[in-house]
Coordinates of C-alpha atoms (C1' of nucleotides) in Angstrom, one line a residue:
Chain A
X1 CA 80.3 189.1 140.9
X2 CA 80.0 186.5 143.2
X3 CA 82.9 183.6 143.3
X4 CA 80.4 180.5 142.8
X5 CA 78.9 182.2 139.7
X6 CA 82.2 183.3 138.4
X7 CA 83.4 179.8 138.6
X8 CA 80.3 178.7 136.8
X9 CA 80.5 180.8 134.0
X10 CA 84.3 179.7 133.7
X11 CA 83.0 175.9 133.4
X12 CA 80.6 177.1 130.7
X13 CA 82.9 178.9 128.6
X14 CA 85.0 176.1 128.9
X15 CA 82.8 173.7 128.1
X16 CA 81.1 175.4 124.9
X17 CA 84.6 176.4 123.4
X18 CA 86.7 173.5 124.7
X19 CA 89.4 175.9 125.7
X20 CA 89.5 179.3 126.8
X21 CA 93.2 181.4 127.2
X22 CA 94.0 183.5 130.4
X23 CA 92.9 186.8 129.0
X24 CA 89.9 185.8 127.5
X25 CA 88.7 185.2 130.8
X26 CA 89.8 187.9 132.5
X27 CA 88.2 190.5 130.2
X28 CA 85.0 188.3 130.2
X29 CA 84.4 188.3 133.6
X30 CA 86.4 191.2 134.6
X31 CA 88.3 190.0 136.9
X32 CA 92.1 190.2 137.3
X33 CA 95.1 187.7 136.2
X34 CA 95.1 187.0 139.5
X35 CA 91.9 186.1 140.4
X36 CA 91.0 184.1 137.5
X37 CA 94.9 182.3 138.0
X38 CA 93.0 180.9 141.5
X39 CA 89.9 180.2 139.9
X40 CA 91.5 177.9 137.3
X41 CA 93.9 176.5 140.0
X42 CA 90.5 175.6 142.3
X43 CA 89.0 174.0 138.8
X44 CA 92.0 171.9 137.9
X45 CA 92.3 171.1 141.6
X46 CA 89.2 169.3 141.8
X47 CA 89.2 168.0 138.5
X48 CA 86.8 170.3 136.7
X49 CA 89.5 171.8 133.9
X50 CA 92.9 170.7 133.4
X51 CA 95.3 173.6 133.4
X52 CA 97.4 174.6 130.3
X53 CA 100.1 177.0 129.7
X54 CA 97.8 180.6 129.0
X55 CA 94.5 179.3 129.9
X56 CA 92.3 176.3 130.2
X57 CA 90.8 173.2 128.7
X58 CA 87.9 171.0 128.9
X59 CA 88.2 167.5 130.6
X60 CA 84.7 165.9 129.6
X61 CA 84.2 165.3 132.9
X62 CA 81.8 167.5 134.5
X63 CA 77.8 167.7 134.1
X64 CA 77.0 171.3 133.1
X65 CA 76.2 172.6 136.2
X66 CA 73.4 174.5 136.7
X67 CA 71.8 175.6 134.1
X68 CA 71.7 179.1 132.5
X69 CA 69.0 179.6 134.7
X70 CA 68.8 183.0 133.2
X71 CA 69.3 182.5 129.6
X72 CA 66.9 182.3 126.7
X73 CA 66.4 178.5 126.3
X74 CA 64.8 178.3 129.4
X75 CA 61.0 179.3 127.8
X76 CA 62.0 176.6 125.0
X77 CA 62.5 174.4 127.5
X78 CA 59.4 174.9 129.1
X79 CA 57.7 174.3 125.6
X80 CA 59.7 171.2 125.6
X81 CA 58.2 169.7 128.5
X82 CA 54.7 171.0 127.8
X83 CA 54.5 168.8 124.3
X84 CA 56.4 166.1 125.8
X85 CA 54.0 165.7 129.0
X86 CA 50.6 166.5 126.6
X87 CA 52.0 163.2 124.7
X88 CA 51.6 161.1 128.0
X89 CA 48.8 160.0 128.8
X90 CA 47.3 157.9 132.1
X91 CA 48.3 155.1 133.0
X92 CA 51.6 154.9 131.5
X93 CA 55.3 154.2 132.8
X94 CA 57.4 156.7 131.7
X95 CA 61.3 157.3 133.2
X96 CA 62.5 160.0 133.4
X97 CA 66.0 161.1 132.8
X98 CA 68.2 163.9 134.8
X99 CA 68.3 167.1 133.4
X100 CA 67.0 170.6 133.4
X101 CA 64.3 169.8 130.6
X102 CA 63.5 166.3 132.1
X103 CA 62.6 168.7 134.9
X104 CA 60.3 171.2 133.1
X105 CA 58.7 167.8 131.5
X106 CA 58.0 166.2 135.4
X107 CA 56.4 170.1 136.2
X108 CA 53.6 169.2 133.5
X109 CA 52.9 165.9 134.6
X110 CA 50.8 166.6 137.5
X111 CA 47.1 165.5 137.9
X112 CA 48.3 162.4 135.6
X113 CA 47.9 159.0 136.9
X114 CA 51.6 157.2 136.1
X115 CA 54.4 155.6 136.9
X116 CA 57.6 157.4 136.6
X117 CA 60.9 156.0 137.6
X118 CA 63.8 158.6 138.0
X119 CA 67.4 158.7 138.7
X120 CA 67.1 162.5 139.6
X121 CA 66.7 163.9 142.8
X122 CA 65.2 167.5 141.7
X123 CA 62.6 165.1 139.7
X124 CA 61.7 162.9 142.7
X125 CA 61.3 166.2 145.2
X126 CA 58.3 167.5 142.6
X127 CA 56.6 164.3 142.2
X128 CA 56.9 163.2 145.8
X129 CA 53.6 164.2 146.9
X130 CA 51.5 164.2 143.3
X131 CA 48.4 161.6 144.6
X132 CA 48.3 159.5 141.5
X133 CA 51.9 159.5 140.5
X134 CA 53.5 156.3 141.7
X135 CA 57.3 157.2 142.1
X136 CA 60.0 154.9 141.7
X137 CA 63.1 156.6 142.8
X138 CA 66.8 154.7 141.1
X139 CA 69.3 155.4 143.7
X140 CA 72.8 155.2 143.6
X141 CA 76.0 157.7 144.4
X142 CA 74.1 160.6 144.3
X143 CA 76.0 163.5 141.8
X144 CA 76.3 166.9 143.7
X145 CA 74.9 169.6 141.8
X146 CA 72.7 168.5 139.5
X147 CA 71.4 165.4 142.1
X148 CA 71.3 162.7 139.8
X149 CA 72.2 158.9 141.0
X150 CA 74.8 156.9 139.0
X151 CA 76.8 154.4 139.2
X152 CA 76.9 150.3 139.9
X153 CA 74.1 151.0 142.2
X154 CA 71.8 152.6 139.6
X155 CA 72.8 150.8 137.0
X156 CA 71.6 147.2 138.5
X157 CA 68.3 149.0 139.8
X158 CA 67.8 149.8 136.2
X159 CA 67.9 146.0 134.9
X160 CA 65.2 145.3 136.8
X161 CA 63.2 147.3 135.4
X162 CA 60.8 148.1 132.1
X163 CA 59.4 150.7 131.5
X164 CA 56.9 152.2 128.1
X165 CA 59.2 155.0 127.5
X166 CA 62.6 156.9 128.4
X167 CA 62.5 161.0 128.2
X168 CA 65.9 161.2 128.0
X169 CA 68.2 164.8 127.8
X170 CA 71.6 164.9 126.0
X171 CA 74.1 167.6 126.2
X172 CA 74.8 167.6 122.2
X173 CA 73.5 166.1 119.1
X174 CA 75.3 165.8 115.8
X175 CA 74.6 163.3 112.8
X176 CA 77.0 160.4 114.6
X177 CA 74.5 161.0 117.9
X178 CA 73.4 161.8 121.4
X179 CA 76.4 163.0 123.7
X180 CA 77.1 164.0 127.2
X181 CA 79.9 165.3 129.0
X182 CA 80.0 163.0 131.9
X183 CA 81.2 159.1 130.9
X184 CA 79.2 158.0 134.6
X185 CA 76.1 159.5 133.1
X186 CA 76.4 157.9 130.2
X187 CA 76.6 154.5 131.3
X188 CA 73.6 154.6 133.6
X189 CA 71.7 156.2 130.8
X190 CA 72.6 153.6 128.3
X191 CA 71.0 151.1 131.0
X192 CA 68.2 153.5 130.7
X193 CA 67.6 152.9 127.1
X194 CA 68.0 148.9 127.6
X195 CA 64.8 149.1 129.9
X196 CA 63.2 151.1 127.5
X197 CA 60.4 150.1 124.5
X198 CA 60.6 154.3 123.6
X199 CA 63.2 156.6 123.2
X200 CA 62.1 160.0 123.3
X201 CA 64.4 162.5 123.2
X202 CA 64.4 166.2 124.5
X203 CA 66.6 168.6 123.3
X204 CA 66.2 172.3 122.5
X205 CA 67.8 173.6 119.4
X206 CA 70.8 175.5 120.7
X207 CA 72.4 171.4 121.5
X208 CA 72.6 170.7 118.1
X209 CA 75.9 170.7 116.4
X210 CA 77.7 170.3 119.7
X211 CA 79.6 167.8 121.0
X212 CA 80.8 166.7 124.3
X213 CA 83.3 163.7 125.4
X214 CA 81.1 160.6 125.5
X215 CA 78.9 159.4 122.8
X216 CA 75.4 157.9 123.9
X217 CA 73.8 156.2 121.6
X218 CA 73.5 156.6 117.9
X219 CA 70.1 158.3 116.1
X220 CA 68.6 155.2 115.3
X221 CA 67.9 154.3 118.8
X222 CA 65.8 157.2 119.4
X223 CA 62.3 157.0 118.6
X224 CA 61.3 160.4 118.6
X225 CA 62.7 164.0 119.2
X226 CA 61.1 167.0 120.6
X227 CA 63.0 170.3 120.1
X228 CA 62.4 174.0 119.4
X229 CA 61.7 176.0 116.1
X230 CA 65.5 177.3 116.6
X231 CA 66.5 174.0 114.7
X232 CA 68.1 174.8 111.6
X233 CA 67.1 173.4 108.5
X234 CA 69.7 171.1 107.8
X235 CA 69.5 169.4 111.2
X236 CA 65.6 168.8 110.6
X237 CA 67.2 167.0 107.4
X238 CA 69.8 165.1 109.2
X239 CA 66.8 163.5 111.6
X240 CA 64.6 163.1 108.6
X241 CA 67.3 160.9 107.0
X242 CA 68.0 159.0 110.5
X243 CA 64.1 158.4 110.4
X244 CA 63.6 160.0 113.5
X245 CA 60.0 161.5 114.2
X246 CA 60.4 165.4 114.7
X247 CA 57.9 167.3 116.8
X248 CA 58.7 171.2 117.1
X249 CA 56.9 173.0 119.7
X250 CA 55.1 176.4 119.3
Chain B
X1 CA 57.8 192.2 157.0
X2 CA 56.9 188.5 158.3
X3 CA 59.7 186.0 158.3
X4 CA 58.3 183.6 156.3
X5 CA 57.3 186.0 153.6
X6 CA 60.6 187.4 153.3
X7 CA 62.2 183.7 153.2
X8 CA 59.7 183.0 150.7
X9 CA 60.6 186.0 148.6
X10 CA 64.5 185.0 148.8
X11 CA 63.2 181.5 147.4
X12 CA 61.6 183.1 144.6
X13 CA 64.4 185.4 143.7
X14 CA 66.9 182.4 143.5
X15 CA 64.8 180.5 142.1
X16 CA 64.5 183.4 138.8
X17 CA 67.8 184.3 139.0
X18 CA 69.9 181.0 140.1
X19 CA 72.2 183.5 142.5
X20 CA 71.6 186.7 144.2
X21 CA 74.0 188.1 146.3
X22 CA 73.7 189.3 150.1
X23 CA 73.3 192.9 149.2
X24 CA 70.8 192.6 146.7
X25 CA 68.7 190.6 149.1
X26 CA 69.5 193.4 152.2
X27 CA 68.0 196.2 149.2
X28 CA 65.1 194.0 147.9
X29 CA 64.2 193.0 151.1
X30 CA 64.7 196.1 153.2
X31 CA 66.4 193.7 156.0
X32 CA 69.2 194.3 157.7
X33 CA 72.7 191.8 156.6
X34 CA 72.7 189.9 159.7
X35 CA 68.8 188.8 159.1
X36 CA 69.2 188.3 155.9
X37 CA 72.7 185.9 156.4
X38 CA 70.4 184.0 159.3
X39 CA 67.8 183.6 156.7
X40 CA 70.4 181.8 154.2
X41 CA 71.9 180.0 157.1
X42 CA 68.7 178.5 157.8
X43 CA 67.7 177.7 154.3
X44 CA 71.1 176.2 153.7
X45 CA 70.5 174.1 157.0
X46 CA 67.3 172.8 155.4
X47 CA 68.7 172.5 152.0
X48 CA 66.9 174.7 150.2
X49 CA 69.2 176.8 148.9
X50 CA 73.5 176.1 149.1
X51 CA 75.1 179.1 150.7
X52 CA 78.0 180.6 148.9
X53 CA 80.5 183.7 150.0
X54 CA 78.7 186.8 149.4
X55 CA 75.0 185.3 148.5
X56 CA 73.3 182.2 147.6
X57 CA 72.5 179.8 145.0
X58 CA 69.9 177.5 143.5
X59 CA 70.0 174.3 144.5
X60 CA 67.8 172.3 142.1
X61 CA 64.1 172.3 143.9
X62 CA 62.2 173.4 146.2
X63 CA 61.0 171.2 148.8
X64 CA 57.0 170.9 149.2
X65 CA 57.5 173.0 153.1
X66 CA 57.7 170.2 155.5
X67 CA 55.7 169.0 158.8
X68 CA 58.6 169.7 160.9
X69 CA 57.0 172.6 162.3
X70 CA 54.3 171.0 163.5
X71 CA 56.0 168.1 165.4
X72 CA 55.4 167.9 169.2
X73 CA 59.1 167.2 170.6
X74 CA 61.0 169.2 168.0
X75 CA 63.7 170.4 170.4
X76 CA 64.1 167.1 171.9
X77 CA 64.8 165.6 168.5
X78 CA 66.9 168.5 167.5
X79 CA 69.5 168.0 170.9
X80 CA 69.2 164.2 170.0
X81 CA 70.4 165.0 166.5
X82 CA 73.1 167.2 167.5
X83 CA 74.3 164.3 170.0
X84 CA 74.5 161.8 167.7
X85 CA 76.1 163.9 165.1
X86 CA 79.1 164.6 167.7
X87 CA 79.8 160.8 167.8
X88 CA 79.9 160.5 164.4
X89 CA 83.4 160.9 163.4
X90 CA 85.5 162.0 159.9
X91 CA 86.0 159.3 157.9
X92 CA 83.0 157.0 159.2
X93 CA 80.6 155.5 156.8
X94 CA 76.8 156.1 158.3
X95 CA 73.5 154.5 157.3
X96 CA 70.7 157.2 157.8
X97 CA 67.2 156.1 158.3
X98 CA 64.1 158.4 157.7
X99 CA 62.1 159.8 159.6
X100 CA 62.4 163.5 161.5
X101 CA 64.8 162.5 164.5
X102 CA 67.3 161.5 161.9
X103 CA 67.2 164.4 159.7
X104 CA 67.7 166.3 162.7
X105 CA 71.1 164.1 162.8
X106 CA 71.6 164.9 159.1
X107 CA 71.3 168.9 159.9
X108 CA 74.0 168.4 162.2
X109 CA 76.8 166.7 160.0
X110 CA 78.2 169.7 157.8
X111 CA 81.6 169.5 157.8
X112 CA 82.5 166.4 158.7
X113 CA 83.8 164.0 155.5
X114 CA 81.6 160.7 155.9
X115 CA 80.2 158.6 153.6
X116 CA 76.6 158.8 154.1
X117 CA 73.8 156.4 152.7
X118 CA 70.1 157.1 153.1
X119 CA 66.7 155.7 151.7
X120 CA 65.0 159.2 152.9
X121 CA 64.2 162.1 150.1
X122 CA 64.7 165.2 152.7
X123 CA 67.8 163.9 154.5
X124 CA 69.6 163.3 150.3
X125 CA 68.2 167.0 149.6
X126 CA 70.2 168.3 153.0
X127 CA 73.4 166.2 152.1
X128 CA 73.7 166.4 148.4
X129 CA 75.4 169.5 148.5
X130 CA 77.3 168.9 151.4
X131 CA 81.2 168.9 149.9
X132 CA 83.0 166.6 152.0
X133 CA 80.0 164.1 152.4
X134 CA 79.5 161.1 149.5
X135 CA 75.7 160.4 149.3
X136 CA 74.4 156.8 148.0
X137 CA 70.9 156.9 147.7
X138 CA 68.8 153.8 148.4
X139 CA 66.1 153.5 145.6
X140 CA 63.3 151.9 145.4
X141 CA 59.3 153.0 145.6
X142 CA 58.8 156.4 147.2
X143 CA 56.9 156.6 150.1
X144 CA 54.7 160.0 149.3
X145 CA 54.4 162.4 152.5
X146 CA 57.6 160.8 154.3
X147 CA 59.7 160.4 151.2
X148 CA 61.9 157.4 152.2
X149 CA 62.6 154.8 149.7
X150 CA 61.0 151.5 150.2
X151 CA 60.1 147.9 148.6
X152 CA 62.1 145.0 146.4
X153 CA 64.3 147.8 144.9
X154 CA 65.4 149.2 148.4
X155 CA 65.5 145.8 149.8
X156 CA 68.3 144.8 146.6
X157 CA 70.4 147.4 147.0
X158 CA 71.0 147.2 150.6
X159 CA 72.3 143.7 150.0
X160 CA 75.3 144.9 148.4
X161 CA 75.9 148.1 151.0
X162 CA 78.3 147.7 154.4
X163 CA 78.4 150.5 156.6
X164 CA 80.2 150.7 159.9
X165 CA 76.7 151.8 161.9
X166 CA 72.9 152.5 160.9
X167 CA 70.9 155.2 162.6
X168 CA 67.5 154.0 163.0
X169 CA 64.4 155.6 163.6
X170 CA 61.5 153.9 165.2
X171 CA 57.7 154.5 166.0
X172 CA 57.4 152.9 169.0
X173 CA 59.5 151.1 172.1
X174 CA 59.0 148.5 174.8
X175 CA 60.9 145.5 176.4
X176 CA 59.8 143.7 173.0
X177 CA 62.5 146.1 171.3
X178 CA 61.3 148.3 168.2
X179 CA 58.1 149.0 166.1
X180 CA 56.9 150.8 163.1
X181 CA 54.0 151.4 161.7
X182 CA 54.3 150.1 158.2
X183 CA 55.4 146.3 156.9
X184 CA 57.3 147.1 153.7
X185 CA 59.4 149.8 155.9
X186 CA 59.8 147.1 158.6
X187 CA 61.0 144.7 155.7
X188 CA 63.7 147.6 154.5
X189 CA 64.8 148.6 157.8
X190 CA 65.9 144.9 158.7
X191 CA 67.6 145.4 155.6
X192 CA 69.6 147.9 156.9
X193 CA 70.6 146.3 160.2
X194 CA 72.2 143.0 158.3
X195 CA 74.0 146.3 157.0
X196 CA 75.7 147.8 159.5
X197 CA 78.0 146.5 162.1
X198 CA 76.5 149.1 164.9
X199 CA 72.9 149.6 165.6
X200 CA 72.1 153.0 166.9
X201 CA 68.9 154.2 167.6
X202 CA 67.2 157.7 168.5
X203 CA 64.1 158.1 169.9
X204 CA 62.7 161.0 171.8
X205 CA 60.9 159.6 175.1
X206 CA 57.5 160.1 174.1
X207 CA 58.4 156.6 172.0
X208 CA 58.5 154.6 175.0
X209 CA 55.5 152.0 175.6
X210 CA 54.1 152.6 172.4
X211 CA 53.8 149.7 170.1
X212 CA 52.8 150.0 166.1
X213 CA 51.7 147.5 163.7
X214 CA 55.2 146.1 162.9
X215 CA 57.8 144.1 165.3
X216 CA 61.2 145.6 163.9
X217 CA 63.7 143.6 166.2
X218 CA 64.6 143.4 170.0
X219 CA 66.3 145.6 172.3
X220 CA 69.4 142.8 171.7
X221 CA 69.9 144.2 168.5
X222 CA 70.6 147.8 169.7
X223 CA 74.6 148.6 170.1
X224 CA 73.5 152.1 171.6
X225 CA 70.3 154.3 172.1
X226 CA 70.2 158.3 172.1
X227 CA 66.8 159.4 174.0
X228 CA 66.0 162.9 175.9
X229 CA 65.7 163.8 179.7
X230 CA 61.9 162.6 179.9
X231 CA 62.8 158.8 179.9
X232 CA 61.1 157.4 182.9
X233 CA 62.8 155.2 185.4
X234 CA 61.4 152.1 184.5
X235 CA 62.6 152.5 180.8
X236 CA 66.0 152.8 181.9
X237 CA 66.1 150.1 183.5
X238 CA 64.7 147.8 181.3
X239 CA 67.2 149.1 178.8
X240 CA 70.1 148.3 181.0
X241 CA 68.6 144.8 181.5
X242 CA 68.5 144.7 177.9
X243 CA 72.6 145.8 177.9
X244 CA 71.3 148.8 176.0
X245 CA 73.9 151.4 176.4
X246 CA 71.8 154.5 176.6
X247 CA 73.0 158.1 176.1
X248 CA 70.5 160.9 177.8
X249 CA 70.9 164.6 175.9
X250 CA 71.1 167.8 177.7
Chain C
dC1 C1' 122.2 181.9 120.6
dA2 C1' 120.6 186.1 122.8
dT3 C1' 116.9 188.8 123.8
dA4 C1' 112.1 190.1 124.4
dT5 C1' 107.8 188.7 125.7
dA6 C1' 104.4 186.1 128.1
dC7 C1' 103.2 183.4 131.8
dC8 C1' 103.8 181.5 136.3
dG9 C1' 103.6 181.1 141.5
dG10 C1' 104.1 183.5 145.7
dT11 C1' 103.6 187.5 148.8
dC12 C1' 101.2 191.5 150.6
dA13 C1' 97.9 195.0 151.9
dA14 C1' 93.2 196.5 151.4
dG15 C1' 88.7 195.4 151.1
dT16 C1' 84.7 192.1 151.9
dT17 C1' 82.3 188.8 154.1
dC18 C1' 81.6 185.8 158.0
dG19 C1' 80.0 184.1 162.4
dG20 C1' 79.2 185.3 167.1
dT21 C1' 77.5 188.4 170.7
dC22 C1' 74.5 191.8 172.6
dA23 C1' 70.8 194.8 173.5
dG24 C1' 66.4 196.4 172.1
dA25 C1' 61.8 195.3 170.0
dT26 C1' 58.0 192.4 169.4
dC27 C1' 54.9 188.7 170.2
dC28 C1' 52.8 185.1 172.9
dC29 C1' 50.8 183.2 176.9
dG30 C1' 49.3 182.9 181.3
Chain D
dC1 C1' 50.2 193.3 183.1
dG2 C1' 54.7 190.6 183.5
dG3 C1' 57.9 187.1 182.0
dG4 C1' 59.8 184.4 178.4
dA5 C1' 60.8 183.3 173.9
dT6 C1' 61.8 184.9 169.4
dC7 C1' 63.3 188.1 166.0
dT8 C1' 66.0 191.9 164.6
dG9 C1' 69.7 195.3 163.8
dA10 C1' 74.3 196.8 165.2
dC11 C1' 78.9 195.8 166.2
dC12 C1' 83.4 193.5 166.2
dG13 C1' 87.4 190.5 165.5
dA14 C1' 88.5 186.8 162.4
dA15 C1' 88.8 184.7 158.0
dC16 C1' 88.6 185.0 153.3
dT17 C1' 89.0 187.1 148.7
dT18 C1' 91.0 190.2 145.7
dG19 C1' 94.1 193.0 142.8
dA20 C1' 98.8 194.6 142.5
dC21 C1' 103.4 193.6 142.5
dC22 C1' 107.7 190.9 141.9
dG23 C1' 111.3 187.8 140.7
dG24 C1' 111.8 183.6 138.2
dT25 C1' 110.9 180.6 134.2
dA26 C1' 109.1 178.9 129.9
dT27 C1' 108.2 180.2 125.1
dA28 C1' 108.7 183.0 121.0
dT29 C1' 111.4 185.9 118.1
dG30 C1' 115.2 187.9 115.6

DNA sequence: CATATACCGGTCAAGTTCGGTCAGATCCCG
DNA sequence: CGGGATCTGACCGAACTTGACCGGTATATG
């Protein structure tokens, strides 16, 4: 396995279980003590995990990087964006959030005539050169990785600015709300909401019932929620009580 | 096998699978290693995929294949690029223009820890992954084809940015000092001088006597000027009247 | 409190991977 | 057809990564 990846797949573990000991890792990725000793050292060097006595622990700070790529919820994702982007229609202002489903949302939008405004560079690089897309681009310190801008710099592009609606991603929802590992993100994206009439949200199943270390926004706020048939039942209830609008795709 | 298939082909496998490693590309591919690590060197350089030991991973997007191919003075620009880069120092703080001359400068500044800002798409995509560089990104109203960041929002930005020295881009040259072709990018580029403390500027020789649309500023306003071996004599010396340092590559 | 166990950081040799160089092959253009 | 540019595969020394080992230290256990 290559190093990048295994470092990755540290930062995942770590981030779904909020710890992970030593060994765990080691028989995981099957690497030795050693190895994985240096990995975590890298991590905690630059601020990615914080060390602890037999293993490792989750900081909050760090946007998942690259997506399982690989996994299962891409196709979900895909879905996602499909319903999301049939629900837009010409002529509108839509912004578009950073994220890996944002993303799959911004592939359907072609041949549409909008406006989209985005703080993410993967987002901007597709819709570049669509002819009737008129592309606003928020800059700021640009994130490596996952290329979104944040910061002072976005945040004060983003209060001039109004837009129809917000597509916005989230890295867990529970009953209390919309939460994402990165505080940074989470201020720019609370800007987002502000310059917002809509809230839509996109999240596939597997982010419900997970946390992460800053809280968004509360359900209220959002005014509609796209998300896989993967979503247990008592989730569907817990929007249905928050009077969110549901959509499940396929 | 043609080289552009075969770097397509490692696209698409990164792409799917978010890593492969060197060998699985020398077996897909039926390459020998050392083609296959130039092919990864050069679509690192171009940012299209970020380069790790033992393979290669996704970096977010693929960029629409750009015009570079097609420009006339390519090499020119590209021994400009690397000229400037090697006066750009750790440490500095650097405004980056579009346009291709300085992304050829952008190619050239792995490894060096600078704060970089930019308004241009294609010169965040080669940077963002850079680790010792910080990116700000200038927002603002994409450009479509040249992907640089224009307008009110650009313009607002820039107001609250100091770097130590800009390096601009122009269309055209005479003893009225710079032009480019388009207003609004004039508007944002005088932006960026009330930036910077140090004006330099690149321009292949094929620039000189050429005027566009747009009066950027005069030849006063240039600290330094980077041009290639087919300056003519009269050029030079109006630049010297000007007190134009000039620096001539190769 | 003494002892056993688990974990730590550092060192080392072996194995990989890297970047640069070189010569041959191929293509292009006059 | 010849000369130049480009691409390719092979090779090599240098740099990096890895797993094993070891002595020391913190924690758990009796």
């Amino acid at each position: 396995m290559l190093l990048d990846q295994r470092r990755d797949e540290i930062l995942q573990l770590i981030e779904r279980q909020g710890f992970v000991s030593l060994h765990e890792l080691v028989e995981k990725l099957g690497a030795s003590e050693s190895t994985v000793r240096r990995d975590l050292e890298y991590l905690d060097g630059i601020g990615q995990v914080r060390r602890t006595r037999g293993g490792a622990a989750y900081t909050g700070e760090h946007i998942t990087p690259f997506e399982e790529r690989g996994t299962a919820s891409l196709p979900q994702k895909q879905r996602i964006g499909r319903a999301v982007a049939d629900e837009i229609e010409s002529g509108d202002t839509v912004l578009l959030d950073g994220g890996t489903t944002t993303l799959e949302v911004a592939r359907c939008l072609n041949g549409k005539s909008l406006q989209v405004v985005t703080n993410s560079l993967p987002i901007a690089n597709l819709l570049v050169n669509q002819p009737n897309i008129e592309l606003i681009l928020i800059g700021g310190y640009l994130y490596p990785r996952t290329g979104v801008a944040l910061g002072p710099l976005a945040a004060a592009a983003l209060t001039n600015l109004r837009v129809h609606r917000v597509v916005m991603s989230c890295g867990g929802i529970t009953e209390k709300g919309l939460f994402n590992s990165n505080t940074l993100l989470v201020d720019c994206e609370r800007q987002m909401l502000d310059a917002a009439d809509e809230v839509w949200v996109v999240a596939d199943s597997t982010k419900f019932g997970r946390t992460a270390l800053a809280h968004l926004c509360s359900l209220s706020t959002v005014t509609r929620l796209f998300t896989d048939r993967g979503l247990e039942e008592r989730w569907r209830r817990t929007l249905e009580d928050a009077g969110v609008p549901v959509t499940i795709v396929e």
